[in-house]
């Protein structure tokens, strides 16, 4: 169970969260859906511990220590251009002082399993956007995270590519049985990804509604046109408009 | 194709030189003919290589001393804002100070040998490399710092594995300028402090003895040295900062 309890977060004078609460069972693929500027990135940064909250607790199975994988909104910049693919993926292990041989073995295992078409010795700037995205994803996996955070990872891709990448992501995260928070302001992506959808809106930002998403996996382009998909998408989009 | 274009500049230089000397537009006392200069240059290269090495040694050693001091210090000063604030005036003062003003001081501390020349070269390179390193650290990607945080980097790891590399392109800007200035200062120091071996000294000696072809020969050698050093550091930059283009 992941719990966010009584979170307060303010930027200079602008209060993003005030007594914000959220509880999600482990193993869920959670889409965090909300308009631009409502605090989705801030929420992920709080969970990741990249930014401090003024008040509140974030617990994973009642512990305040847990590991996260994170794909940043600007994933391209988040890769280290001076390191090869394998060294980027295993960078978190370098920080844990794992020796270089074991690091590279681990990185190569992940590459072989999930992205065999990517050359482990290439540099990030030699890869396509989709490949860079996968490298960022694998870097988060190598620490065996408790929670995986994805911040609008596909917003810079065209429609086809973003759906394809989303599908690959979902498959990997499901295979690893991870709990994930996927941030999006796109209703279709949010439904496609999730088993649970958390709709955020308001000022300060609150959870407007939580939707269960029982659409079966694997989801494909065809799923998008199914009536239940379309209805759920409508529901979450309407949920935002009930606030203000 | 581009190869031929690149020959035009040097060719023009040679033609211009020949033109000016052939028609005595500039008196041969001031500008000897190209062939005379080349004969002098050949003599220098064959029998006076020691000057070249003495000057190179001073400039390069001064440069490396500056690098080993300025880069780690710059990373630390850039990283800790409070350290920067407390040193801002000192840094701005010394980097604005025209280094030749310190020649007498260098003599006082290091004597008339190699050490004083190396010291002034290191001095001038130090400040420019320091300032560039600090700026490089300031321009580190905040996202990559966050990446470090997410995966548990402590501040030493963050500095060593992220900030340092992020600053490297700007550090190299400092290294390029620093090396050029180190050579300039060594030449000036050799001329004004004096030395037995050294290109700056030899240029000055040729001038006072009125061996003008020799003077031009040594000037060409100095130019060549500067050109070589610049090429070397540019290659090093391409190798170490491969991602920045
Ligand atoms: N570092 C910051 N300083 C000041 N305001 C910020 C900062 N980061 C975000 N904000 C503000 O907080 C709000 C939420 O931002 P963010 O979490 O990035 O929203 P989202 O990801 O949902 O688009 C926005 O109004 C934004 O302008
Ligand atoms: Mg955002």
mmCIF file of C-alpha atoms in Angstrom, chain A residues 72-200:
data_model
loop_
_atom_site.group_PDB
_atom_site.id
_atom_site.type_symbol
_atom_site.label_atom_id
_atom_site.label_comp_id
_atom_site.label_asym_id
_atom_site.label_seq_id
_atom_site.Cartn_x
_atom_site.Cartn_y
_atom_site.Cartn_z
ATOM 1 C CA UNK A 72 11.588 12.367 -15.913
ATOM 2 C CA UNK A 73 9.339 14.543 -18.037
ATOM 3 C CA UNK A 74 12.475 15.564 -19.914
ATOM 4 C CA UNK A 75 13.899 12.065 -20.259
ATOM 5 C CA UNK A 76 16.341 13.109 -23.006
ATOM 6 C CA UNK A 77 18.123 15.479 -20.668
ATOM 7 C CA UNK A 78 17.933 12.981 -17.825
ATOM 8 C CA UNK A 79 20.348 10.589 -19.529
ATOM 9 C CA UNK A 80 24.062 11.216 -19.008
ATOM 10 C CA UNK A 81 25.470 11.933 -22.473
ATOM 11 C CA UNK A 82 29.051 11.149 -21.431
ATOM 12 C CA UNK A 83 28.142 7.546 -20.583
ATOM 13 C CA UNK A 84 27.329 4.654 -22.891
ATOM 14 C CA UNK A 85 23.942 2.953 -22.820
ATOM 15 C CA UNK A 86 25.134 0.222 -20.455
ATOM 16 C CA UNK A 87 26.795 2.706 -18.122
ATOM 17 C CA UNK A 88 23.697 4.907 -18.112
ATOM 18 C CA UNK A 89 21.480 1.969 -17.225
ATOM 19 C CA UNK A 90 23.807 0.853 -14.440
ATOM 20 C CA UNK A 91 24.540 4.369 -13.171
ATOM 21 C CA UNK A 92 22.430 3.827 -10.001
ATOM 22 C CA UNK A 93 24.654 0.832 -9.191
ATOM 23 C CA UNK A 94 27.770 2.997 -9.540
ATOM 24 C CA UNK A 95 26.296 5.188 -6.807
ATOM 25 C CA UNK A 96 25.888 2.042 -4.695
ATOM 26 C CA UNK A 97 29.599 1.332 -5.285
ATOM 27 C CA UNK A 98 29.000 -1.875 -7.233
ATOM 28 C CA UNK A 99 32.086 -2.758 -9.288
ATOM 29 C CA UNK A 100 32.128 -2.072 -13.006
ATOM 30 C CA UNK A 101 32.047 -5.719 -14.157
ATOM 31 C CA UNK A 102 28.900 -6.571 -12.208
ATOM 32 C CA UNK A 103 27.328 -3.275 -13.263
ATOM 33 C CA UNK A 104 27.795 -4.008 -16.919
ATOM 34 C CA UNK A 105 26.627 -7.590 -16.583
ATOM 35 C CA UNK A 106 23.394 -6.388 -14.931
ATOM 36 C CA UNK A 107 22.851 -3.695 -17.563
ATOM 37 C CA UNK A 108 23.429 -6.164 -20.387
ATOM 38 C CA UNK A 109 20.952 -8.613 -18.829
ATOM 39 C CA UNK A 110 18.269 -5.936 -18.769
ATOM 40 C CA UNK A 111 19.042 -4.872 -22.320
ATOM 41 C CA UNK A 112 18.928 -8.441 -23.544
ATOM 42 C CA UNK A 113 15.617 -9.048 -21.850
ATOM 43 C CA UNK A 114 13.771 -5.852 -22.763
ATOM 44 C CA UNK A 115 15.622 -4.031 -25.537
ATOM 45 C CA UNK A 116 17.885 -6.403 -27.471
ATOM 46 C CA UNK A 117 17.979 -4.037 -30.456
ATOM 47 C CA UNK A 118 19.846 -1.319 -28.525
ATOM 48 C CA UNK A 119 23.654 -1.343 -28.757
ATOM 49 C CA UNK A 120 25.017 -1.341 -25.221
ATOM 50 C CA UNK A 121 28.102 0.641 -26.272
ATOM 51 C CA UNK A 122 26.220 3.443 -28.035
ATOM 52 C CA UNK A 123 25.904 6.914 -26.540
ATOM 53 C CA UNK A 124 22.460 8.395 -25.805
ATOM 54 C CA UNK A 125 22.774 10.996 -28.563
ATOM 55 C CA UNK A 126 23.169 8.194 -31.088
ATOM 56 C CA UNK A 127 19.760 6.720 -30.198
ATOM 57 C CA UNK A 128 16.236 7.515 -31.356
ATOM 58 C CA UNK A 129 13.806 9.129 -28.937
ATOM 59 C CA UNK A 130 12.086 5.818 -28.297
ATOM 60 C CA UNK A 131 15.377 4.062 -27.591
ATOM 61 C CA UNK A 132 16.442 6.827 -25.190
ATOM 62 C CA UNK A 133 13.129 6.395 -23.418
ATOM 63 C CA UNK A 134 13.744 2.672 -23.022
ATOM 64 C CA UNK A 135 17.227 3.300 -21.647
ATOM 65 C CA UNK A 136 15.736 5.695 -19.092
ATOM 66 C CA UNK A 137 13.166 3.032 -18.194
ATOM 67 C CA UNK A 138 15.773 0.306 -17.737
ATOM 68 C CA UNK A 139 17.926 2.598 -15.600
ATOM 69 C CA UNK A 140 14.991 2.846 -13.213
ATOM 70 C CA UNK A 141 14.475 -0.922 -13.222
ATOM 71 C CA UNK A 142 18.055 -1.800 -12.293
ATOM 72 C CA UNK A 143 17.585 -0.669 -8.674
ATOM 73 C CA UNK A 144 14.614 -3.099 -8.278
ATOM 74 C CA UNK A 145 12.327 -0.255 -7.278
ATOM 75 C CA UNK A 146 9.274 -0.461 -5.033
ATOM 76 C CA UNK A 147 7.530 2.273 -6.987
ATOM 77 C CA UNK A 148 8.047 3.304 -10.606
ATOM 78 C CA UNK A 149 7.324 6.924 -11.546
ATOM 79 C CA UNK A 150 6.734 8.028 -15.138
ATOM 80 C CA UNK A 151 6.221 11.718 -15.881
ATOM 81 C CA UNK A 152 4.481 12.266 -19.239
ATOM 82 C CA UNK A 153 7.175 10.163 -20.851
ATOM 83 C CA UNK A 154 5.682 10.185 -24.327
ATOM 84 C CA UNK A 155 4.419 13.723 -24.714
ATOM 85 C CA UNK A 156 7.118 14.543 -27.272
ATOM 86 C CA UNK A 157 6.377 11.514 -29.472
ATOM 87 C CA UNK A 158 3.915 11.284 -32.313
ATOM 88 C CA UNK A 159 0.667 9.434 -31.663
ATOM 89 C CA UNK A 160 1.684 6.048 -33.095
ATOM 90 C CA UNK A 161 5.075 5.978 -31.399
ATOM 91 C CA UNK A 162 3.745 7.074 -28.050
ATOM 92 C CA UNK A 163 1.134 4.298 -28.029
ATOM 93 C CA UNK A 164 3.718 1.726 -29.043
ATOM 94 C CA UNK A 165 6.107 2.906 -26.311
ATOM 95 C CA UNK A 166 3.273 2.946 -23.803
ATOM 96 C CA UNK A 167 2.471 -0.650 -24.675
ATOM 97 C CA UNK A 168 6.108 -1.708 -24.224
ATOM 98 C CA UNK A 169 6.264 0.138 -20.889
ATOM 99 C CA UNK A 170 3.112 -1.480 -19.571
ATOM 100 C CA UNK A 171 4.361 -4.922 -20.542
ATOM 101 C CA UNK A 172 7.702 -4.391 -18.790
ATOM 102 C CA UNK A 173 6.138 -2.941 -15.640
ATOM 103 C CA UNK A 174 3.570 -5.759 -15.464
ATOM 104 C CA UNK A 175 6.238 -8.380 -16.015
ATOM 105 C CA UNK A 176 8.245 -6.925 -13.117
ATOM 106 C CA UNK A 177 5.042 -6.699 -10.993
ATOM 107 C CA UNK A 178 5.749 -3.089 -10.121
ATOM 108 C CA UNK A 179 3.557 -0.413 -8.639
ATOM 109 C CA UNK A 180 3.707 2.538 -11.006
ATOM 110 C CA UNK A 181 2.516 6.125 -11.153
ATOM 111 C CA UNK A 182 2.090 7.319 -14.698
ATOM 112 C CA UNK A 183 1.467 11.035 -15.082
ATOM 113 C CA UNK A 184 -0.434 12.301 -18.097
ATOM 114 C CA UNK A 185 -2.707 15.062 -19.218
ATOM 115 C CA UNK A 186 -3.891 12.905 -22.103
ATOM 116 C CA UNK A 187 -7.063 10.929 -21.327
ATOM 117 C CA UNK A 188 -6.360 8.202 -23.839
ATOM 118 C CA UNK A 189 -2.860 7.490 -22.498
ATOM 119 C CA UNK A 190 -4.163 7.557 -18.948
ATOM 120 C CA UNK A 191 -6.783 4.887 -19.686
ATOM 121 C CA UNK A 192 -4.474 2.804 -21.878
ATOM 122 C CA UNK A 193 -1.831 2.511 -19.137
ATOM 123 C CA UNK A 194 -3.744 2.009 -15.949
ATOM 124 C CA UNK A 195 -5.536 -0.321 -13.590
ATOM 125 C CA UNK A 196 -6.433 2.726 -11.460
ATOM 126 C CA UNK A 197 -6.903 6.339 -12.507
ATOM 127 C CA UNK A 198 -6.465 9.183 -10.029
ATOM 128 C CA UNK A 199 -7.972 12.420 -11.294
ATOM 129 C CA UNK A 200 -6.421 15.607 -9.903
#
